[in-house]
mmCIF file of C-alpha atoms in Angstrom:
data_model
loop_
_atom_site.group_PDB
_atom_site.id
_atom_site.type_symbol
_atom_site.label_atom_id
_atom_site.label_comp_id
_atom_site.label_asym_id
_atom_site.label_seq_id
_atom_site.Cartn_x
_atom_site.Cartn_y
_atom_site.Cartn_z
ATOM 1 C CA UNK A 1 -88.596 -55.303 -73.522
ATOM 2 C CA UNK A 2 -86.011 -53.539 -75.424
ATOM 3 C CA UNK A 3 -84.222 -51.207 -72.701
ATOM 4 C CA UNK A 4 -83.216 -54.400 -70.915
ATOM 5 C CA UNK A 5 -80.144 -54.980 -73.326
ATOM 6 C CA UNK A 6 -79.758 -50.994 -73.506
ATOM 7 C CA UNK A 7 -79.105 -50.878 -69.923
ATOM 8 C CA UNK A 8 -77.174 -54.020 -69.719
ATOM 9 C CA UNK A 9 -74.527 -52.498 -72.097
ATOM 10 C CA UNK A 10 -74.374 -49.479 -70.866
ATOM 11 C CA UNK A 11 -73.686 -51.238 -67.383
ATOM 12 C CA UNK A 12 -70.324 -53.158 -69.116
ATOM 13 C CA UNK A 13 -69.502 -49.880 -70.364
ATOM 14 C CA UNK A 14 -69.687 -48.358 -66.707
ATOM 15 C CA UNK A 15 -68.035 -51.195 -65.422
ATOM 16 C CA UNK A 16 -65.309 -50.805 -67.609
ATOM 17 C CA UNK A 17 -64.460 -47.120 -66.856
ATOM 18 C CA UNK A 18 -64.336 -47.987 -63.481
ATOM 19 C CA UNK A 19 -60.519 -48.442 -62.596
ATOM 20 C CA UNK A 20 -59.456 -51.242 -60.796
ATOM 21 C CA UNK A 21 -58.012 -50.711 -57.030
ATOM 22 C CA UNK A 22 -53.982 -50.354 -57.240
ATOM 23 C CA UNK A 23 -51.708 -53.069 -55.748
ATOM 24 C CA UNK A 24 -50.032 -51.502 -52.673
ATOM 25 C CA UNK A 25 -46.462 -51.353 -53.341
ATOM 26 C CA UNK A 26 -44.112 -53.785 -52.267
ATOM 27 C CA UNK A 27 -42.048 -52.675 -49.013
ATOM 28 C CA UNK A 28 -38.700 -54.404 -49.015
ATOM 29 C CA UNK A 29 -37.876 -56.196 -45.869
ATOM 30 C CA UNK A 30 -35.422 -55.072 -43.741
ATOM 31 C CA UNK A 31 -31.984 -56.378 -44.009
ATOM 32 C CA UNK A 32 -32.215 -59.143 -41.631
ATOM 33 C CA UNK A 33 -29.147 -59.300 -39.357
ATOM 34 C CA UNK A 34 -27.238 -63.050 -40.003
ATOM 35 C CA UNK A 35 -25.687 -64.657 -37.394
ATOM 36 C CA UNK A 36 -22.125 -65.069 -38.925
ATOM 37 C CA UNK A 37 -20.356 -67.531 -36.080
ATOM 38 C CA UNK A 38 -22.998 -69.993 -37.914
ATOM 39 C CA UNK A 39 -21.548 -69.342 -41.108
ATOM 40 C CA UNK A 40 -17.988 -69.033 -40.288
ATOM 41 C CA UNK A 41 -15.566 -66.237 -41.821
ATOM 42 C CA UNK A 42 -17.043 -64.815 -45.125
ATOM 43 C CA UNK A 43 -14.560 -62.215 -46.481
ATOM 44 C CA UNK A 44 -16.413 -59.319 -46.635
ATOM 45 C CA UNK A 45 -13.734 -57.267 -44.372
ATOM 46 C CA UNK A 46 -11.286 -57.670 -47.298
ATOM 47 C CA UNK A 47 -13.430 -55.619 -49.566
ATOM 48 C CA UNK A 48 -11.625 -51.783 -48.062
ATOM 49 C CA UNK A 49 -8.375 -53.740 -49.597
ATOM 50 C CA UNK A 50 -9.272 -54.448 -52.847
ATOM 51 C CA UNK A 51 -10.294 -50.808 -53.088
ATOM 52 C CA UNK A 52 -6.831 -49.819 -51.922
ATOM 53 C CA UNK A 53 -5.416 -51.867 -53.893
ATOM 54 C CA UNK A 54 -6.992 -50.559 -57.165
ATOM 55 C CA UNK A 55 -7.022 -46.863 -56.041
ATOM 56 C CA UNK A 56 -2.681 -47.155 -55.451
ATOM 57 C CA UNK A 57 -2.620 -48.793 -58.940
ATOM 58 C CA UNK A 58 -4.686 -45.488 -60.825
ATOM 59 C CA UNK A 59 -3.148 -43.024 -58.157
ATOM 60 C CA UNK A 60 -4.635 -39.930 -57.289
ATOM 61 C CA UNK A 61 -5.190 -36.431 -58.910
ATOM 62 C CA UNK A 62 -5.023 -33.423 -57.124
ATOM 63 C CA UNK A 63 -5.133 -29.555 -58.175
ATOM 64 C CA UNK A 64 -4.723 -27.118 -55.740
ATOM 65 C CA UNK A 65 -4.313 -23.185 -56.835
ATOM 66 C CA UNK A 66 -3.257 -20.387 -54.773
ATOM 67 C CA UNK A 67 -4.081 -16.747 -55.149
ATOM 68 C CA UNK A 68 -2.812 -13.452 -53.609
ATOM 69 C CA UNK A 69 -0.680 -10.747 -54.392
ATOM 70 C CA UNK A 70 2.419 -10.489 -54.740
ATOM 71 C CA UNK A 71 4.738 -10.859 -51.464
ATOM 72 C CA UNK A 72 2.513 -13.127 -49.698
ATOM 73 C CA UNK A 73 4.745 -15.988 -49.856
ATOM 74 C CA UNK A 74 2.614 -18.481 -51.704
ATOM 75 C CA UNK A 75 5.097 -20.043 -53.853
ATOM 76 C CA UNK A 76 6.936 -20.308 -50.330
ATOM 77 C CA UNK A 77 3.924 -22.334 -48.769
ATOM 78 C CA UNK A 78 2.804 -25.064 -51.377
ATOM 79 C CA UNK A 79 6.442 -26.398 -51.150
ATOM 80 C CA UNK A 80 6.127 -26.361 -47.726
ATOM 81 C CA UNK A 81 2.433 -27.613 -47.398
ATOM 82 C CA UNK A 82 4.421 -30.653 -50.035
ATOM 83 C CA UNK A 83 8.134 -30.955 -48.505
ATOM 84 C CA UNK A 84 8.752 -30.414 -52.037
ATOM 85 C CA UNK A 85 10.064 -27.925 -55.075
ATOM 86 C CA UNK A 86 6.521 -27.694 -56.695
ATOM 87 C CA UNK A 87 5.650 -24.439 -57.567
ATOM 88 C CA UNK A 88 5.993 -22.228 -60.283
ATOM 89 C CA UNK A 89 9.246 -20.252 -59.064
ATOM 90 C CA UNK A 90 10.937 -23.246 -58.373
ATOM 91 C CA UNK A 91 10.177 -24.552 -61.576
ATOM 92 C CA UNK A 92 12.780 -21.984 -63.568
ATOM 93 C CA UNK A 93 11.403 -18.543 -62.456
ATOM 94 C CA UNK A 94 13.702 -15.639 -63.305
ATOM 95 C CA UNK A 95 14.041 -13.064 -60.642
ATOM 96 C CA UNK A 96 14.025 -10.430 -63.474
ATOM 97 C CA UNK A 97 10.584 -11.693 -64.312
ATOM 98 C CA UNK A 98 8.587 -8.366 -64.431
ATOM 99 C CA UNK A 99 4.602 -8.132 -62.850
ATOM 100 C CA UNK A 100 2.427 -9.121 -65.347
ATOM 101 C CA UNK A 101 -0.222 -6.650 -66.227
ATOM 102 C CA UNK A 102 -3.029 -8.711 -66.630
ATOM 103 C CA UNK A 103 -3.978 -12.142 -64.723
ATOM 104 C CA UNK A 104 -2.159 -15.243 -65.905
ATOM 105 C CA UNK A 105 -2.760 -18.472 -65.079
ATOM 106 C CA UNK A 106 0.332 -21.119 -64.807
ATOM 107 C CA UNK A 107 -0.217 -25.025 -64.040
ATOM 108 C CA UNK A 108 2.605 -26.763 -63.088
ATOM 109 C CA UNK A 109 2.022 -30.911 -62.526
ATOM 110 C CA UNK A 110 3.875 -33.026 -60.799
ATOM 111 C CA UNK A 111 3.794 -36.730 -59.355
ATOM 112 C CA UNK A 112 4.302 -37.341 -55.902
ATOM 113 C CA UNK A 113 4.908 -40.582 -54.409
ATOM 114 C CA UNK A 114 4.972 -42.062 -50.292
ATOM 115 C CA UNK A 115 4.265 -45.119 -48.947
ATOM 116 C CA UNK A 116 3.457 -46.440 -52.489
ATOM 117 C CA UNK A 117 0.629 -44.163 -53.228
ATOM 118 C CA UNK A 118 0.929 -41.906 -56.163
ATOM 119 C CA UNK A 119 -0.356 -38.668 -56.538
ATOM 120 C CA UNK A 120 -0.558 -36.089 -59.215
ATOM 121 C CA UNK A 121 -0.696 -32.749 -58.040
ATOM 122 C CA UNK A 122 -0.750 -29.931 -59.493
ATOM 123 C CA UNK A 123 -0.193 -26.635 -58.481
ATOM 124 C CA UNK A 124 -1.874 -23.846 -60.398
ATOM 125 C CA UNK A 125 -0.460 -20.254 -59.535
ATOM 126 C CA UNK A 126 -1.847 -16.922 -60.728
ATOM 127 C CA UNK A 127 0.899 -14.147 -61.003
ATOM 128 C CA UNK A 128 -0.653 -10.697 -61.296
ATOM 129 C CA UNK A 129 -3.467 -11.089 -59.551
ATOM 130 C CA UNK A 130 -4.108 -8.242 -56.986
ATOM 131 C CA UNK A 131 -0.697 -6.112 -58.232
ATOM 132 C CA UNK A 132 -2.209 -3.252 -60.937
ATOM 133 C CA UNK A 133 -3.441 -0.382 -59.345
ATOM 134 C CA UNK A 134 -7.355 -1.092 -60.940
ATOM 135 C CA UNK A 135 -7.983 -4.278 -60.018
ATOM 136 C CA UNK A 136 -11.634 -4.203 -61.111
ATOM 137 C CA UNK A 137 -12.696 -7.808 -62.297
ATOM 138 C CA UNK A 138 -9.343 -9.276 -61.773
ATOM 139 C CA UNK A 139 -11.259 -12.546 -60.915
ATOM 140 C CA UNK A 140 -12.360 -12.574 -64.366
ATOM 141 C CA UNK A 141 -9.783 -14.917 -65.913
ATOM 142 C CA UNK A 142 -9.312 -17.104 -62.740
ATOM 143 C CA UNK A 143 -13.066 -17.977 -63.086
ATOM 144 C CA UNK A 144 -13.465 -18.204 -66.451
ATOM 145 C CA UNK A 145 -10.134 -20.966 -65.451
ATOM 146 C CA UNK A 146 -12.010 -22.748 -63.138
ATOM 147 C CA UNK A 147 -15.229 -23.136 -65.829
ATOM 148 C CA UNK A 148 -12.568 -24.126 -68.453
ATOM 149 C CA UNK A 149 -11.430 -26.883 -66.587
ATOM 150 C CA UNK A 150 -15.564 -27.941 -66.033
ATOM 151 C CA UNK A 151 -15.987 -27.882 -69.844
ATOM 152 C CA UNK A 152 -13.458 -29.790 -70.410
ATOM 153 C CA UNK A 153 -14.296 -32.670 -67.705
ATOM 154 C CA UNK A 154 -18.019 -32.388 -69.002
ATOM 155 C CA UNK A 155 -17.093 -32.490 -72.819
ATOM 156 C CA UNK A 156 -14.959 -35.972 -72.189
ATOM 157 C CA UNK A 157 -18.004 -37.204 -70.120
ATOM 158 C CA UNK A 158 -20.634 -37.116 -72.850
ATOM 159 C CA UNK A 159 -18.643 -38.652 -75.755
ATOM 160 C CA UNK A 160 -19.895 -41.710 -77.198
ATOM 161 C CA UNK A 161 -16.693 -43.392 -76.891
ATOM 162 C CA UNK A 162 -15.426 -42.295 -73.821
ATOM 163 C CA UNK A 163 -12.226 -42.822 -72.193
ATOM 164 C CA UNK A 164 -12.027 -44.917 -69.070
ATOM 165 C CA UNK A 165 -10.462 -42.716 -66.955
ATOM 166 C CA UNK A 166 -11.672 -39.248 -67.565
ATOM 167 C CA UNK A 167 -8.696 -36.797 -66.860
ATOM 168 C CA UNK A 168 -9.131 -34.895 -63.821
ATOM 169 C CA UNK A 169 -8.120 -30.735 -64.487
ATOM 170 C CA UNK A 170 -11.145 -29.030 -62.217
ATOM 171 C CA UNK A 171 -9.369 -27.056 -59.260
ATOM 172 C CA UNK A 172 -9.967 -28.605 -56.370
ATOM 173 C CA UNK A 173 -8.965 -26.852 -53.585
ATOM 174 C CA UNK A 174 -8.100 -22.275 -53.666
ATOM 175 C CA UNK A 175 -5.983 -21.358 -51.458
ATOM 176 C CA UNK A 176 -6.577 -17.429 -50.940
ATOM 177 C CA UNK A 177 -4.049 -15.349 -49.219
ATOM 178 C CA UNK A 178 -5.031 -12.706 -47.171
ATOM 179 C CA UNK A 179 -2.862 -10.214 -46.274
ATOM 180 C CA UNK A 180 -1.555 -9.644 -42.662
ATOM 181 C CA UNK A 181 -3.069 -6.208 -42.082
ATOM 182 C CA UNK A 182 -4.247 -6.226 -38.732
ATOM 183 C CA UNK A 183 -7.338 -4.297 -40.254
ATOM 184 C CA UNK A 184 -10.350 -5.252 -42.165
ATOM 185 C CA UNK A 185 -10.650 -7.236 -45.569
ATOM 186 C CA UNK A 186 -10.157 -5.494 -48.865
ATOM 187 C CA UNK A 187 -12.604 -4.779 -51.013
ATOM 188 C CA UNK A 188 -10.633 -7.023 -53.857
ATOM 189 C CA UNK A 189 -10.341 -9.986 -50.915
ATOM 190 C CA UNK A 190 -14.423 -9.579 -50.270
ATOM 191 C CA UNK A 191 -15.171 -9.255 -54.721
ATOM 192 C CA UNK A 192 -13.168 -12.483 -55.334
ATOM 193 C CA UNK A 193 -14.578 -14.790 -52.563
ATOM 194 C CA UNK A 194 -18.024 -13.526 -53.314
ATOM 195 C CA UNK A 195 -18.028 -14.892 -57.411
ATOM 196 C CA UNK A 196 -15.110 -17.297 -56.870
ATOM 197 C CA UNK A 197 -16.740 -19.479 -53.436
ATOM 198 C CA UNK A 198 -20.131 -20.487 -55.681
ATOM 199 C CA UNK A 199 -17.156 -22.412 -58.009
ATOM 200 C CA UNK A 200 -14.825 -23.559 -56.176
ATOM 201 C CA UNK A 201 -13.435 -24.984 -52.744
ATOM 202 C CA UNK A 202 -11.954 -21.319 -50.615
ATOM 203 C CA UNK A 203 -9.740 -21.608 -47.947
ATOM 204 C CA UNK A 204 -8.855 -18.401 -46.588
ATOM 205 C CA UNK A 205 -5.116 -18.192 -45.089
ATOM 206 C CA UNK A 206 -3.663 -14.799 -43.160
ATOM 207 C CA UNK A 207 -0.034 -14.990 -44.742
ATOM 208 C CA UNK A 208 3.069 -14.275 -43.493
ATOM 209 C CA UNK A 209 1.582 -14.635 -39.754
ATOM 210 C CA UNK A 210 4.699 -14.045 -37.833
ATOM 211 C CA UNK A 211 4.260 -10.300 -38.853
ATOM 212 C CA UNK A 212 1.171 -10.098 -36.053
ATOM 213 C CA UNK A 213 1.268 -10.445 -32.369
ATOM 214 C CA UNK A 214 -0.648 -13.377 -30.832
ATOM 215 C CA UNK A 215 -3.107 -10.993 -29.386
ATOM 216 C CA UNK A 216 -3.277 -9.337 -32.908
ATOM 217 C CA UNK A 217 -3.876 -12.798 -34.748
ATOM 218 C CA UNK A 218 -6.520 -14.030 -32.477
ATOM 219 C CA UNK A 219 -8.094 -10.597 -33.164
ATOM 220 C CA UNK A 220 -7.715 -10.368 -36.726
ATOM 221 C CA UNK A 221 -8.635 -14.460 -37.359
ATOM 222 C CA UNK A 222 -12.220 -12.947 -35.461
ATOM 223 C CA UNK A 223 -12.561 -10.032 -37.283
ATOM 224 C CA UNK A 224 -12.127 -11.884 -40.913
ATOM 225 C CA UNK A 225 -14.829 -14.395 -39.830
ATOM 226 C CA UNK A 226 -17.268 -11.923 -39.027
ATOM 227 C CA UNK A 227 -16.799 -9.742 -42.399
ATOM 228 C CA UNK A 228 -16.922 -13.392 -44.386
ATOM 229 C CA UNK A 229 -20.255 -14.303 -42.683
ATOM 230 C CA UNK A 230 -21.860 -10.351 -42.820
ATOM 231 C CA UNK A 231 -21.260 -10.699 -46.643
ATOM 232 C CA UNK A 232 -22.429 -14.002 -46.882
ATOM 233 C CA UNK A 233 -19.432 -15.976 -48.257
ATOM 234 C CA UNK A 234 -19.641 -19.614 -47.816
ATOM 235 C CA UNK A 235 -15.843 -20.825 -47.114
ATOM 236 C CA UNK A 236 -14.877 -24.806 -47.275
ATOM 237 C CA UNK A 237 -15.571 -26.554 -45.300
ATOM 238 C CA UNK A 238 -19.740 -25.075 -46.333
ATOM 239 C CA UNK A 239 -22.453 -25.473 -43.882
ATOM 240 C CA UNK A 240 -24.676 -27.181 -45.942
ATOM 241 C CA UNK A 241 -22.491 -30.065 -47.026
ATOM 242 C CA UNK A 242 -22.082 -31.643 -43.979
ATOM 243 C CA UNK A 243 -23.187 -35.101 -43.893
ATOM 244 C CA UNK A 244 -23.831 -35.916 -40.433
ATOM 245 C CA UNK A 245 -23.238 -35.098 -36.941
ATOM 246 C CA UNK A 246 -19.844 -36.576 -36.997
ATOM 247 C CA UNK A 247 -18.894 -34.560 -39.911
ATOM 248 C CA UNK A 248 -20.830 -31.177 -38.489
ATOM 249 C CA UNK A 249 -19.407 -31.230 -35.159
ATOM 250 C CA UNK A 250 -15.653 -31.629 -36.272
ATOM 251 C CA UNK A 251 -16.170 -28.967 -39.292
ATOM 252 C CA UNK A 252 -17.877 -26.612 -36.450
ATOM 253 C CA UNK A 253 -14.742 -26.575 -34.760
ATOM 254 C CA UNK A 254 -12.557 -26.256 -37.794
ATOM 255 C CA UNK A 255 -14.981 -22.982 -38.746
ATOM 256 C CA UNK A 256 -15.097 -20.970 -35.867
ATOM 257 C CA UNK A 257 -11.896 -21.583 -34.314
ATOM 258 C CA UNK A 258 -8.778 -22.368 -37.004
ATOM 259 C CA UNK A 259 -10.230 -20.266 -40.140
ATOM 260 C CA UNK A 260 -8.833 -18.823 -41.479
ATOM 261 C CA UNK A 261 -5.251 -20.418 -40.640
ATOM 262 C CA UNK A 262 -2.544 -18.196 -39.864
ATOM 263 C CA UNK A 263 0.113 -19.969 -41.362
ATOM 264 C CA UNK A 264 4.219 -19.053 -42.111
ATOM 265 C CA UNK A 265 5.877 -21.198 -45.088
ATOM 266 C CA UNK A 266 9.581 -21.385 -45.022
ATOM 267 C CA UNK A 267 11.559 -24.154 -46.823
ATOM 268 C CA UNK A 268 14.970 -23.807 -45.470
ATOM 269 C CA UNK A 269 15.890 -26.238 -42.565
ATOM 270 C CA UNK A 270 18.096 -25.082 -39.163
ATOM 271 C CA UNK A 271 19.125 -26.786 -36.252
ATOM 272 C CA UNK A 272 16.786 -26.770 -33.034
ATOM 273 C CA UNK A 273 17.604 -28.424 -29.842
ATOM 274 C CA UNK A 274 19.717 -31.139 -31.611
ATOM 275 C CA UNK A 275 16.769 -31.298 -34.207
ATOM 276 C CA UNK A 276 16.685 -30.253 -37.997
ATOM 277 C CA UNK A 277 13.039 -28.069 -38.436
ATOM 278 C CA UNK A 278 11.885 -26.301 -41.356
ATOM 279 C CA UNK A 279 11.802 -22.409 -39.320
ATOM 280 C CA UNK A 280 12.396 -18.669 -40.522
ATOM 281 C CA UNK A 281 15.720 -16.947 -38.788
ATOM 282 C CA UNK A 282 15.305 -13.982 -37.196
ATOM 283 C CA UNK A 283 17.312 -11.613 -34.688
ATOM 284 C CA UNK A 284 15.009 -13.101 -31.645
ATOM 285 C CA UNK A 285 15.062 -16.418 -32.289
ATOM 286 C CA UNK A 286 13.696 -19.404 -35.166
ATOM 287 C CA UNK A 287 10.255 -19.438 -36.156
ATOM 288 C CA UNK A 288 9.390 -23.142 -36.442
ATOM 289 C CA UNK A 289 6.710 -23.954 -39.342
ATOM 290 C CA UNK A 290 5.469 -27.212 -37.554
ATOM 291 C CA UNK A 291 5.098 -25.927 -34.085
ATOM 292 C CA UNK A 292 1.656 -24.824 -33.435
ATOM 293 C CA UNK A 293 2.666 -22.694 -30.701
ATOM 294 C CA UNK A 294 4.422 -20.404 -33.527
ATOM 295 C CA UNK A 295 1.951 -20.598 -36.202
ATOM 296 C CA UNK A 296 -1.027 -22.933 -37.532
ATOM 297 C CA UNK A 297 1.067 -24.463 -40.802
ATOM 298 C CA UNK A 298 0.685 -27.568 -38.931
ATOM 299 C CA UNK A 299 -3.401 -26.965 -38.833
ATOM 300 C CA UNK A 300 -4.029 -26.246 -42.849
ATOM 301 C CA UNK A 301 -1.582 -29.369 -43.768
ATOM 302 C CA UNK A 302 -3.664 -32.029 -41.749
ATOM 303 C CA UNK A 303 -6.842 -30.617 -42.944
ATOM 304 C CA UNK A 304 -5.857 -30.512 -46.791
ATOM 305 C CA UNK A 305 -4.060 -33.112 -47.038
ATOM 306 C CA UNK A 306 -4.559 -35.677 -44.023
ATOM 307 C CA UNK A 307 -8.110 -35.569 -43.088
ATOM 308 C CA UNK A 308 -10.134 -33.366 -46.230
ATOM 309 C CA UNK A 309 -8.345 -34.171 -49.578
ATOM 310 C CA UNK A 310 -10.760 -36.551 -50.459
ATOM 311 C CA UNK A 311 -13.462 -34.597 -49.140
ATOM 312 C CA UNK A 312 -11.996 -31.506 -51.192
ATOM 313 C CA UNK A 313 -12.352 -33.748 -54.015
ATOM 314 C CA UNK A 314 -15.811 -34.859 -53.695
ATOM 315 C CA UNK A 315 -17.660 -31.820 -53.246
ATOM 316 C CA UNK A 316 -15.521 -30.430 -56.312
ATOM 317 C CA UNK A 317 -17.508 -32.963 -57.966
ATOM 318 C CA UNK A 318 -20.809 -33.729 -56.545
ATOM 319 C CA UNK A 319 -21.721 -30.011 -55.614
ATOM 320 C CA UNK A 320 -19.489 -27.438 -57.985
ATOM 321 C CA UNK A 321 -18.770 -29.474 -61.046
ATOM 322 C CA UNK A 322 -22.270 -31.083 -60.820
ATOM 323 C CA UNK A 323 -24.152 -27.198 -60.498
ATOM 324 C CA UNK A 324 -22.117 -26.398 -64.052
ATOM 325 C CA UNK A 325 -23.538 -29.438 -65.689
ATOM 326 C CA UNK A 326 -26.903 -29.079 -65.020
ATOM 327 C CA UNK A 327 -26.560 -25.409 -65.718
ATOM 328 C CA UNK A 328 -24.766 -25.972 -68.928
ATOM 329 C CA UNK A 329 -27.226 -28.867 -70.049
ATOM 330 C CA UNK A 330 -30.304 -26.418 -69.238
ATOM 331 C CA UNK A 331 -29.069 -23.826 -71.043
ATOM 332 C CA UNK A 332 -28.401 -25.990 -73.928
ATOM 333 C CA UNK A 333 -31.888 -26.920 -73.977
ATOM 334 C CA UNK A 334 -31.397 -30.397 -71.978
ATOM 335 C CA UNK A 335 -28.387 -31.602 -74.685
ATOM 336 C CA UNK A 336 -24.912 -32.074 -73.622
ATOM 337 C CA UNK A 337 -22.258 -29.469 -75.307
ATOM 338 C CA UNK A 338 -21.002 -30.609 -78.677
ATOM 339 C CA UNK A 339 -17.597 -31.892 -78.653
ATOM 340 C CA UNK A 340 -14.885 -31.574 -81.414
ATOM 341 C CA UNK A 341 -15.791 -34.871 -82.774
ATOM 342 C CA UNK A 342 -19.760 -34.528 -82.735
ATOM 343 C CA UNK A 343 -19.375 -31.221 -84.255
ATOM 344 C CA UNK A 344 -17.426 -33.049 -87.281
ATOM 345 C CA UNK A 345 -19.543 -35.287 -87.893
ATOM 346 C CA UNK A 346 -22.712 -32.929 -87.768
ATOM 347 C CA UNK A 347 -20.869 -30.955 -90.631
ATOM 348 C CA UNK A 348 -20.242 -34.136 -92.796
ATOM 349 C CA UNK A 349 -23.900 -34.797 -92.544
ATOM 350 C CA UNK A 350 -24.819 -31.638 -93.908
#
């Protein structure tokens, strides 16, 4: 007579270890198309113009840095890429100047304005590079540049107090100058694409084009993408970041038939059919820098500036800037980086 409140307990105790069957989750319903002629007009088309509107009032940042040897014409090309004085040996440069003997890096900012759109560039130029006779690690400081400018961007992110608008230093877009050999890539050219492409945004350029034949550019162009693809360097516009078909088909093209651009900077204007172009003079004839049919200037401006900028910008920060975070976070044992401030304060609590 006893076991029968034995067993009943031990049957609640059962029946409470038993867990109970899980609610299915809820699926949200599909967005259900509305008829809008019922409704009449909403507003929801004027929503692209408020962004405008708010993106002309902050304006835009943009860094762009360009490295080659000496003699390539760079300084040349980024006031040509900008119809503009903007780099560094506009900006004062004495002809005496002598080659430095290590790496330097020199940023040079500027604001831009057309149409009512502001823009900060900035043009960040690194004399020295490529011109010693060892030129082991000469990469060196222009990475440890690049991660600088990370730091920085990640240190103002993870204040307590931080400031609205976070400025904007990371290097957006490397412009790397290739010499117009006719031959294969250097060894330097191959070292600093290899480190430099996992950081930043490369886009190769043959410089000083009008040096080659047509038959020996279109050769060249070919044999520079096949030496970039046996080592395995990843140019912009990458493979992987492609967002859709749209985005993968036009890219395609961009890959295997412009890069890398053969381009020819000049910034002094003569007189063409009745018509004032930006050209190089020579015995045979002008060289005009916006006709495609003499070079592919034309090419690299549209895609920096008129169809990838903002693309430039957004996989400096969702891919590049975003693999130094969670790199710099890991190896700081999941904490952001102490900053001045949180450093100061950790020593006045000691």
């Amino acid at each position: 007579p006893r076991a029968g409140p034995v067993e009943s307990k031990n049957e609640a105790a059962m029946s409470e270890l038993v867990p109970e069957p899980r609610q299915k989750p809820v699926v949200p319903m599909k967005p259900v198309g509305i008829n809008t002629s019922l409704l009449g007009y909403i507003g929801i088309d004027t929503i692209i113009e408020q962004m405008r509107k708010k993106t002309m009032k902050t304006g835009f940042d943009f860094n762009i840095m360009v490295v080659g040897q000496s003699g390539l014409g760079k300084s040349t090309l980024v006031n040509t890429l900008f119809k503009s004085q903007v780099s560094r040996k506009s900006s004062g440069w004495n002809r005496e100047e002598k080659i430095p003997k290590t790496v330097e890096i020199k940023a040079i900012g500027h604001v831009i304005e057309e149409g009512g759109v502001k823009m900060k560039l900035t043009v960040i130029d690194t004399p020295g590079f490529g011109d010693q006779i060892n030129n082991e690690n000469c990469w060196e400081p222009i990475e440890k540049y690049i991660n600088e400018q990370y730091e920085k961007f990640l240190k103002e992110e993870v204040n307590i107090a931080r400031k609205k608008r976070i400025p904007d230093t990371r290097v957006h877009c490397c412009l790397y100058f290739i010499s117009p050999t006719g031959h294969s890539l250097r060894p330097l050219d191959l070292e600093f694409m290899k480190h430099l492409s996992k950081v930043v945004n490369i886009i190769p350029v043959i410089a000083k084009a009008d040096t080659m034949t047509l038959e020996e550019k279109t050769e060249f162009k070919q044999r520079v993408r096949k030496e970039l693809e046996v080592n395995g360097i990843e140019f912009y516009p990458q493979k992987e970041f492609d967002e859709d078909l749209e985005d993968k088909t036009e890219n395609d093209k961009i890959r295997q038939e412009s890069m890398p651009f053969a381009v020819v900077g000049s910034d002094k204007e003569y007189q063409v059919n009745g018509k004032r172009v930006l050209g190089r003079k020579t015995p045979w004839g002008i060289i005009e820098v916006e006709n495609l049919n003499h070079c592919e200037f034309a090419l690299l401006r549209d895609f920096v500036i008129r169809t990838h900028l903002q693309d430039l910008k957004e996989v400096t920060h969702n891919i590049h800037y975003e693999t130094y975070r969670a790199k710099r976070l890991n190896d700081n044992g999941g904490l952001p980086p102490m900053t001045v401030e949180t450093e100061e304060n950790h020593e006045s609590n000691l």
